[in-house]
Amino acid sequence: MPMLQSSAICQSIDRRTRLAWTLAVLVLAVAGCTGLGGSPAPTPGPTTTPGPVRTAGELRLLLIERLGPRWYCDPDSFPVSRDEQQSAIDRYDEMVADADTFRAVAAQLGIDPAGPHDDAEKLALYRRWKVAASIPLDPIGDGRYRFDYLAEPAPGASEGTRTAGIVDERGTITVEQQAPAGEPICPICLDRRSTIDTPAGPIAVERLALGDVVWTLDRDGRRVPGTVIALGRTSAPRGHEVIRLTLADGRSVTASPGHPLADGRPLAVLRVGDALDGSSVTAVERIAYDRTETFDIAVSGETGVYFADGIPLGSTLD
């Protein structure tokens, strides 16, 4: 009989123990669902506080800051050196007209964009503005822009870094491609609207094909037929300038400042009154290029000279 009582007591204790454990598990489960008890509720992952909305001009300056000094075709170094101070004065109205980038540059330099600005301020503004203005930003919607940026080489390096991606109006940069890259190819070619003289009449340079017949010069300076043996097109960076050259006899051609004349001199060295191809120069105007590409051809023959809008030119192509 005592053994039976002992067994009953053990069974009663086992039932109470199981009940206690069951209640404990239920309490923990409820605490986990409600956030009460010893286990803390899950915490959210890290979040990024969005920055202020930026203009396209401010985003250009941001790319320079984040990706490094820009490697580009400086209009005051290419194709011939120019006085930056004089350029700052000559292009001051153009800077002001580019209001978005101009205001961003002025703010970065701590200069009142409303002016007036003395020559030293114009130079400081110009030096930063011309770099920013050269950066193309292609809007793709929702406050986002696609960019293609070439940064200068690091000290001691020969190659820069080319970065392509997307930047949004909050300043978030998404890099899609990044790789070493060589020196930028600065356009020294023709306006795409230029026409090339051919035996069949003028033809737009962008419509020519390999093997087409065009006029060239022989060693004695006579017009003779030649054929197109190479075609070239070069992307023109934002802010690229071209020269519109006008002669006294009415001929006029538009090309990059570095494009060679028949004697090898670049267009940029010509001045009003200079003699050229039996006429004289009456105007040499620097104008903003409103197209995305420049063009050139190479022709067969003894000189490689061809005629663009009636004016003999050399080729930039090997």
mmCIF file of C-alpha atoms in Angstrom:
data_model
loop_
_atom_site.group_PDB
_atom_site.id
_atom_site.type_symbol
_atom_site.label_atom_id
_atom_site.label_comp_id
_atom_site.label_asym_id
_atom_site.label_seq_id
_atom_site.Cartn_x
_atom_site.Cartn_y
_atom_site.Cartn_z
ATOM 1 C CA MET A 1 0.000 0.000 0.000
ATOM 2 C CA PRO A 2 2.738 2.575 0.741
ATOM 3 C CA MET A 3 4.237 1.848 -2.638
ATOM 4 C CA LEU A 4 0.899 2.555 -4.351
ATOM 5 C CA GLN A 5 0.613 5.897 -2.524
ATOM 6 C CA SER A 6 4.138 6.796 -3.561
ATOM 7 C CA SER A 7 3.386 6.042 -7.210
ATOM 8 C CA ALA A 8 0.245 8.171 -7.102
ATOM 9 C CA ILE A 9 2.183 11.046 -5.582
ATOM 10 C CA CYS A 10 4.857 10.830 -8.343
ATOM 11 C CA GLN A 11 2.189 10.799 -11.043
ATOM 12 C CA SER A 12 0.562 13.888 -9.492
ATOM 13 C CA ILE A 13 3.922 15.708 -9.434
ATOM 14 C CA ASP A 14 4.561 14.768 -13.076
ATOM 15 C CA ARG A 15 1.168 16.152 -14.086
ATOM 16 C CA ARG A 16 1.836 19.427 -12.213
ATOM 17 C CA THR A 17 5.329 19.713 -13.819
ATOM 18 C CA ARG A 18 3.970 19.180 -17.304
ATOM 19 C CA LEU A 19 1.233 21.756 -16.693
ATOM 20 C CA ALA A 20 3.782 24.280 -15.422
ATOM 21 C CA TRP A 21 6.022 23.821 -18.470
ATOM 22 C CA THR A 22 3.034 24.122 -20.795
ATOM 23 C CA LEU A 23 1.968 27.413 -19.185
ATOM 24 C CA ALA A 24 5.563 28.735 -19.396
ATOM 25 C CA VAL A 25 5.762 27.971 -23.114
ATOM 26 C CA LEU A 26 2.406 29.702 -23.715
ATOM 27 C CA VAL A 27 3.587 32.796 -21.830
ATOM 28 C CA LEU A 28 6.788 32.991 -23.890
ATOM 29 C CA ALA A 29 4.851 32.566 -27.115
ATOM 30 C CA VAL A 30 2.430 35.360 -26.208
ATOM 31 C CA ALA A 31 5.334 37.611 -25.172
ATOM 32 C CA GLY A 32 7.084 36.994 -28.466
ATOM 33 C CA CYS A 33 3.980 37.974 -30.443
ATOM 34 C CA THR A 34 3.145 41.037 -28.387
ATOM 35 C CA GLY A 35 6.664 42.348 -27.812
ATOM 36 C CA LEU A 36 6.371 41.884 -24.079
ATOM 37 C CA GLY A 37 8.625 39.799 -21.897
ATOM 38 C CA GLY A 38 12.371 39.218 -22.076
ATOM 39 C CA SER A 39 12.792 38.869 -25.877
ATOM 40 C CA PRO A 40 12.927 42.287 -27.651
ATOM 41 C CA ALA A 41 10.853 42.933 -30.774
ATOM 42 C CA PRO A 42 12.799 42.753 -34.083
ATOM 43 C CA THR A 43 14.544 46.036 -34.995
ATOM 44 C CA PRO A 44 14.396 47.441 -38.565
ATOM 45 C CA GLY A 45 17.520 47.461 -40.751
ATOM 46 C CA PRO A 46 19.573 50.605 -41.249
ATOM 47 C CA THR A 47 17.936 53.373 -43.280
ATOM 48 C CA THR A 48 19.484 56.181 -45.285
ATOM 49 C CA THR A 49 18.179 59.672 -44.692
ATOM 50 C CA PRO A 50 17.649 61.224 -48.126
ATOM 51 C CA GLY A 51 19.553 64.430 -48.834
ATOM 52 C CA PRO A 52 18.036 67.642 -50.124
ATOM 53 C CA VAL A 53 16.800 67.859 -53.692
ATOM 54 C CA ARG A 54 19.630 69.141 -55.904
ATOM 55 C CA THR A 55 19.589 70.894 -59.261
ATOM 56 C CA ALA A 56 21.433 69.517 -62.279
ATOM 57 C CA GLY A 57 24.156 72.126 -61.725
ATOM 58 C CA GLU A 58 24.628 71.007 -58.120
ATOM 59 C CA LEU A 59 24.776 67.375 -59.242
ATOM 60 C CA ARG A 60 27.573 68.202 -61.684
ATOM 61 C CA LEU A 61 29.620 69.676 -58.853
ATOM 62 C CA LEU A 62 28.799 66.616 -56.728
ATOM 63 C CA LEU A 63 30.216 64.290 -59.406
ATOM 64 C CA ILE A 64 33.462 66.275 -59.452
ATOM 65 C CA GLU A 65 33.663 66.046 -55.662
ATOM 66 C CA ARG A 66 32.903 62.316 -55.478
ATOM 67 C CA LEU A 67 34.696 61.017 -58.587
ATOM 68 C CA GLY A 68 37.763 63.258 -58.702
ATOM 69 C CA PRO A 69 39.024 66.115 -60.916
ATOM 70 C CA ARG A 70 37.532 65.928 -64.395
ATOM 71 C CA TRP A 71 39.691 65.023 -67.407
ATOM 72 C CA TYR A 72 38.188 66.863 -70.351
ATOM 73 C CA CYS A 73 38.879 69.050 -73.375
ATOM 74 C CA ASP A 74 39.627 72.393 -71.716
ATOM 75 C CA PRO A 75 38.669 75.113 -74.215
ATOM 76 C CA ASP A 76 41.526 77.273 -72.897
ATOM 77 C CA SER A 77 44.155 74.598 -73.525
ATOM 78 C CA PHE A 78 42.851 72.850 -76.622
ATOM 79 C CA PRO A 79 43.673 73.135 -79.448
ATOM 80 C CA VAL A 80 45.683 76.267 -78.692
ATOM 81 C CA SER A 81 46.353 77.990 -75.375
ATOM 82 C CA ARG A 82 44.146 80.951 -74.472
ATOM 83 C CA ASP A 83 44.205 83.523 -71.671
ATOM 84 C CA GLU A 84 41.765 82.308 -69.000
ATOM 85 C CA GLN A 85 41.167 85.784 -67.624
ATOM 86 C CA GLN A 86 40.136 87.081 -71.042
ATOM 87 C CA SER A 87 37.963 83.999 -71.583
ATOM 88 C CA ALA A 88 36.287 84.649 -68.218
ATOM 89 C CA ILE A 89 35.459 88.178 -69.327
ATOM 90 C CA ASP A 90 34.397 87.178 -72.847
ATOM 91 C CA ARG A 91 32.177 84.325 -71.631
ATOM 92 C CA TYR A 92 30.755 86.007 -68.542
ATOM 93 C CA ASP A 93 27.314 86.578 -70.110
ATOM 94 C CA GLU A 94 27.259 82.942 -71.235
ATOM 95 C CA MET A 95 28.009 81.817 -67.671
ATOM 96 C CA VAL A 96 25.227 83.946 -66.213
ATOM 97 C CA ALA A 97 22.794 82.646 -68.842
ATOM 98 C CA ASP A 98 23.545 79.095 -67.682
ATOM 99 C CA ALA A 99 21.726 80.080 -64.500
ATOM 100 C CA ASP A 100 21.470 76.674 -62.806
ATOM 101 C CA THR A 101 25.149 75.753 -62.994
ATOM 102 C CA PHE A 102 26.257 79.349 -62.447
ATOM 103 C CA ARG A 103 24.297 79.630 -59.179
ATOM 104 C CA ALA A 104 25.649 76.281 -57.972
ATOM 105 C CA VAL A 105 29.240 77.349 -58.690
ATOM 106 C CA ALA A 106 28.755 80.751 -57.047
ATOM 107 C CA ALA A 107 27.296 79.099 -53.933
ATOM 108 C CA GLN A 108 30.217 76.695 -53.715
ATOM 109 C CA LEU A 109 32.688 79.574 -53.948
ATOM 110 C CA GLY A 110 30.741 81.790 -51.532
ATOM 111 C CA ILE A 111 30.192 84.449 -54.214
ATOM 112 C CA ASP A 112 26.904 86.311 -54.561
ATOM 113 C CA PRO A 113 25.512 85.172 -57.945
ATOM 114 C CA ALA A 114 23.711 88.501 -58.362
ATOM 115 C CA GLY A 115 27.027 90.360 -58.621
ATOM 116 C CA PRO A 116 28.423 92.695 -59.614
ATOM 117 C CA HIS A 117 31.608 90.647 -60.107
ATOM 118 C CA ASP A 118 35.103 91.985 -60.576
ATOM 119 C CA ASP A 119 37.623 90.313 -62.884
ATOM 120 C CA ALA A 120 39.076 88.135 -60.105
ATOM 121 C CA GLU A 121 35.613 86.787 -59.228
ATOM 122 C CA LYS A 122 34.812 86.217 -62.890
ATOM 123 C CA LEU A 123 37.981 84.169 -63.247
ATOM 124 C CA ALA A 124 37.219 82.062 -60.156
ATOM 125 C CA LEU A 125 33.658 81.476 -61.348
ATOM 126 C CA TYR A 126 34.786 80.671 -64.897
ATOM 127 C CA ARG A 127 37.422 78.138 -63.874
ATOM 128 C CA ARG A 128 34.868 76.080 -61.970
ATOM 129 C CA TRP A 129 31.937 76.714 -64.296
ATOM 130 C CA LYS A 130 33.685 75.553 -67.489
ATOM 131 C CA VAL A 131 34.495 72.193 -65.865
ATOM 132 C CA ALA A 132 30.972 71.688 -64.521
ATOM 133 C CA ALA A 133 29.399 72.817 -67.797
ATOM 134 C CA SER A 134 31.351 70.140 -69.677
ATOM 135 C CA ILE A 135 29.617 67.296 -67.790
ATOM 136 C CA PRO A 136 26.649 65.882 -69.710
ATOM 137 C CA LEU A 137 23.658 64.801 -67.626
ATOM 138 C CA ASP A 138 20.963 62.940 -69.523
ATOM 139 C CA PRO A 139 17.579 63.085 -67.721
ATOM 140 C CA ILE A 140 15.861 59.680 -67.592
ATOM 141 C CA GLY A 141 12.865 60.556 -65.409
ATOM 142 C CA ASP A 142 11.969 60.535 -61.717
ATOM 143 C CA GLY A 143 14.705 63.068 -60.920
ATOM 144 C CA ARG A 144 17.446 60.757 -62.234
ATOM 145 C CA TYR A 145 20.246 61.497 -64.681
ATOM 146 C CA ARG A 146 22.602 59.226 -66.586
ATOM 147 C CA PHE A 147 26.240 60.334 -66.634
ATOM 148 C CA ASP A 148 29.568 59.311 -68.183
ATOM 149 C CA TYR A 149 32.480 60.824 -66.281
ATOM 150 C CA LEU A 150 36.236 60.677 -66.913
ATOM 151 C CA ALA A 151 38.449 61.523 -63.928
ATOM 152 C CA GLU A 152 42.094 62.572 -64.169
ATOM 153 C CA PRO A 153 44.840 59.993 -63.516
ATOM 154 C CA ALA A 154 46.096 59.593 -59.975
ATOM 155 C CA PRO A 155 49.600 60.998 -59.350
ATOM 156 C CA GLY A 156 52.129 58.901 -61.252
ATOM 157 C CA ALA A 157 49.468 57.091 -63.309
ATOM 158 C CA SER A 158 48.930 57.397 -67.050
ATOM 159 C CA GLU A 159 45.275 56.392 -67.160
ATOM 160 C CA GLY A 160 42.244 58.038 -65.656
ATOM 161 C CA THR A 161 39.050 56.406 -64.422
ATOM 162 C CA ARG A 162 35.872 56.346 -66.467
ATOM 163 C CA THR A 163 32.658 55.952 -64.483
ATOM 164 C CA ALA A 164 29.211 55.499 -66.000
ATOM 165 C CA GLY A 165 26.018 55.338 -63.989
ATOM 166 C CA ILE A 166 23.037 57.205 -62.611
ATOM 167 C CA VAL A 167 22.806 60.074 -60.149
ATOM 168 C CA ASP A 168 19.470 61.111 -58.676
ATOM 169 C CA GLU A 169 18.254 64.459 -57.398
ATOM 170 C CA ARG A 170 19.034 63.415 -53.803
ATOM 171 C CA GLY A 171 22.693 62.923 -54.692
ATOM 172 C CA THR A 172 22.696 59.121 -54.702
ATOM 173 C CA ILE A 173 25.226 57.828 -57.234
ATOM 174 C CA THR A 174 24.722 54.363 -58.713
ATOM 175 C CA VAL A 175 27.844 53.138 -60.528
ATOM 176 C CA GLU A 176 27.041 50.822 -63.444
ATOM 177 C CA GLN A 177 30.499 50.626 -65.038
ATOM 178 C CA GLN A 178 33.957 51.740 -63.956
ATOM 179 C CA ALA A 179 37.279 51.088 -65.684
ATOM 180 C CA PRO A 180 40.669 52.665 -66.448
ATOM 181 C CA ALA A 181 40.615 54.957 -69.476
ATOM 182 C CA GLY A 182 43.046 56.972 -71.546
ATOM 183 C CA GLU A 183 43.149 60.666 -72.398
ATOM 184 C CA PRO A 184 39.896 62.114 -73.763
ATOM 185 C CA ILE A 185 39.606 62.417 -77.534
ATOM 186 C CA CYS A 186 39.017 66.101 -78.167
ATOM 187 C CA PRO A 187 36.963 66.751 -81.301
ATOM 188 C CA ILE A 188 38.846 68.521 -84.094
ATOM 189 C CA CYS A 189 36.414 67.726 -86.869
ATOM 190 C CA LEU A 190 33.661 69.262 -88.969
ATOM 191 C CA ASP A 191 30.190 70.418 -88.068
ATOM 192 C CA ARG A 192 27.857 67.625 -89.172
ATOM 193 C CA ARG A 193 26.033 70.125 -91.417
ATOM 194 C CA SER A 194 29.191 70.696 -93.491
ATOM 195 C CA THR A 195 29.073 69.644 -97.139
ATOM 196 C CA ILE A 196 31.948 68.064 -99.061
ATOM 197 C CA ASP A 197 32.637 69.059 -102.668
ATOM 198 C CA THR A 198 32.277 66.135 -105.079
ATOM 199 C CA PRO A 199 32.103 65.839 -108.890
ATOM 200 C CA ALA A 200 28.361 65.181 -108.423
ATOM 201 C CA GLY A 201 27.873 68.296 -106.280
ATOM 202 C CA PRO A 202 28.053 69.017 -102.512
ATOM 203 C CA ILE A 203 27.191 66.100 -100.207
ATOM 204 C CA ALA A 204 26.673 66.319 -96.421
ATOM 205 C CA VAL A 205 29.730 64.922 -94.637
ATOM 206 C CA GLU A 206 27.579 62.595 -92.502
ATOM 207 C CA ARG A 207 26.144 60.966 -95.642
ATOM 208 C CA LEU A 208 29.448 60.024 -97.262
ATOM 209 C CA ALA A 209 30.506 56.374 -97.473
ATOM 210 C CA LEU A 210 33.805 54.625 -98.087
ATOM 211 C CA GLY A 211 34.663 54.674 -101.775
ATOM 212 C CA ASP A 212 32.632 57.792 -102.604
ATOM 213 C CA VAL A 213 34.340 60.130 -105.056
ATOM 214 C CA VAL A 214 35.222 63.633 -103.838
ATOM 215 C CA TRP A 215 37.403 66.480 -105.053
ATOM 216 C CA THR A 216 40.985 66.659 -103.782
ATOM 217 C CA LEU A 217 44.167 68.500 -104.862
ATOM 218 C CA ASP A 218 47.230 67.133 -106.591
ATOM 219 C CA ARG A 219 50.746 68.400 -105.836
ATOM 220 C CA ASP A 220 50.324 71.212 -108.361
ATOM 221 C CA GLY A 221 47.182 72.506 -106.649
ATOM 222 C CA ARG A 222 44.756 71.276 -109.292
ATOM 223 C CA ARG A 223 41.380 69.764 -108.449
ATOM 224 C CA VAL A 224 41.322 66.037 -109.178
ATOM 225 C CA PRO A 225 38.979 63.209 -108.159
ATOM 226 C CA GLY A 226 39.836 61.161 -105.099
ATOM 227 C CA THR A 227 37.969 58.581 -103.038
ATOM 228 C CA VAL A 228 36.957 58.457 -99.388
ATOM 229 C CA ILE A 229 39.302 55.988 -97.668
ATOM 230 C CA ALA A 230 38.348 56.636 -94.029
ATOM 231 C CA LEU A 231 35.421 58.060 -92.092
ATOM 232 C CA GLY A 232 35.472 59.440 -88.566
ATOM 233 C CA ARG A 233 32.988 60.782 -86.062
ATOM 234 C CA THR A 234 33.749 62.034 -82.571
ATOM 235 C CA SER A 235 31.346 62.800 -79.718
ATOM 236 C CA ALA A 236 31.325 66.490 -78.857
ATOM 237 C CA PRO A 237 31.369 67.218 -75.111
ATOM 238 C CA ARG A 238 28.905 69.599 -73.538
ATOM 239 C CA GLY A 239 30.177 73.143 -73.969
ATOM 240 C CA HIS A 240 32.225 72.323 -77.088
ATOM 241 C CA GLU A 241 32.917 75.326 -79.292
ATOM 242 C CA VAL A 242 33.457 75.497 -83.028
ATOM 243 C CA ILE A 243 34.772 78.202 -85.321
ATOM 244 C CA ARG A 244 32.709 79.673 -88.145
ATOM 245 C CA LEU A 245 35.205 80.927 -90.707
ATOM 246 C CA THR A 246 33.967 83.350 -93.372
ATOM 247 C CA LEU A 247 35.894 84.533 -96.448
ATOM 248 C CA ALA A 248 35.466 87.723 -98.469
ATOM 249 C CA ASP A 249 34.160 85.759 -101.467
ATOM 250 C CA GLY A 250 31.249 84.381 -99.381
ATOM 251 C CA ARG A 251 32.586 80.917 -98.610
ATOM 252 C CA SER A 252 32.124 79.820 -95.006
ATOM 253 C CA VAL A 253 32.917 76.654 -93.065
ATOM 254 C CA THR A 254 32.261 75.596 -89.471
ATOM 255 C CA ALA A 255 34.640 73.220 -87.701
ATOM 256 C CA SER A 256 36.412 72.620 -84.408
ATOM 257 C CA PRO A 257 39.188 75.153 -83.634
ATOM 258 C CA GLY A 258 41.863 72.477 -84.070
ATOM 259 C CA HIS A 259 40.787 71.299 -87.497
ATOM 260 C CA PRO A 260 43.675 71.696 -89.966
ATOM 261 C CA LEU A 261 43.671 73.841 -93.055
ATOM 262 C CA ALA A 262 45.250 72.467 -96.226
ATOM 263 C CA ASP A 263 48.661 73.744 -95.045
ATOM 264 C CA GLY A 264 48.294 72.113 -91.614
ATOM 265 C CA ARG A 265 47.523 75.230 -89.559
ATOM 266 C CA PRO A 266 44.513 74.937 -87.217
ATOM 267 C CA LEU A 267 41.515 77.159 -87.872
ATOM 268 C CA ALA A 268 42.043 78.769 -84.455
ATOM 269 C CA VAL A 269 45.163 80.653 -85.595
ATOM 270 C CA LEU A 270 43.392 82.580 -88.362
ATOM 271 C CA ARG A 271 42.668 86.286 -87.944
ATOM 272 C CA VAL A 272 40.544 88.737 -89.887
ATOM 273 C CA GLY A 273 42.500 89.905 -92.935
ATOM 274 C CA ASP A 274 44.559 86.709 -93.319
ATOM 275 C CA ALA A 275 44.841 85.411 -96.886
ATOM 276 C CA LEU A 276 43.296 81.996 -97.591
ATOM 277 C CA ASP A 277 42.804 80.138 -100.870
ATOM 278 C CA GLY A 278 42.753 83.239 -103.081
ATOM 279 C CA SER A 279 40.514 85.219 -100.735
ATOM 280 C CA SER A 280 40.783 86.806 -97.293
ATOM 281 C CA VAL A 281 39.264 86.121 -93.897
ATOM 282 C CA THR A 282 36.449 88.483 -92.933
ATOM 283 C CA ALA A 283 35.208 86.746 -89.756
ATOM 284 C CA VAL A 284 36.440 84.139 -87.262
ATOM 285 C CA GLU A 285 33.615 83.474 -84.805
ATOM 286 C CA ARG A 286 33.667 81.060 -81.848
ATOM 287 C CA ILE A 287 30.190 79.652 -81.331
ATOM 288 C CA ALA A 288 28.666 76.977 -79.096
ATOM 289 C CA TYR A 289 28.222 73.666 -80.897
ATOM 290 C CA ASP A 290 24.616 72.499 -80.699
ATOM 291 C CA ARG A 291 25.144 68.985 -82.080
ATOM 292 C CA THR A 292 26.407 65.813 -80.425
ATOM 293 C CA GLU A 293 29.057 64.712 -82.933
ATOM 294 C CA THR A 294 31.697 66.068 -85.293
ATOM 295 C CA PHE A 295 32.789 64.374 -88.521
ATOM 296 C CA ASP A 296 35.857 63.994 -90.724
ATOM 297 C CA ILE A 297 37.036 62.054 -93.778
ATOM 298 C CA ALA A 298 40.333 60.981 -95.283
ATOM 299 C CA VAL A 299 40.747 60.923 -99.056
ATOM 300 C CA SER A 300 43.114 59.236 -101.460
ATOM 301 C CA GLY A 301 45.604 61.174 -103.551
ATOM 302 C CA GLU A 302 48.871 63.063 -103.236
ATOM 303 C CA THR A 303 47.830 65.685 -100.672
ATOM 304 C CA GLY A 304 44.857 64.293 -98.727
ATOM 305 C CA VAL A 305 43.174 67.695 -99.051
ATOM 306 C CA TYR A 306 39.408 67.866 -99.495
ATOM 307 C CA PHE A 307 36.934 70.752 -99.801
ATOM 308 C CA ALA A 308 34.379 71.457 -97.069
ATOM 309 C CA ASP A 309 31.832 74.101 -98.060
ATOM 310 C CA GLY A 310 34.257 75.139 -100.795
ATOM 311 C CA ILE A 311 37.283 75.670 -98.519
ATOM 312 C CA PRO A 312 40.293 73.309 -98.786
ATOM 313 C CA LEU A 313 41.036 71.459 -95.544
ATOM 314 C CA GLY A 314 43.348 68.774 -94.285
ATOM 315 C CA SER A 315 42.189 65.622 -92.498
ATOM 316 C CA THR A 316 42.547 64.668 -88.832
ATOM 317 C CA LEU A 317 42.449 60.958 -89.693
ATOM 318 C CA ASP A 318 45.522 58.791 -90.193
#
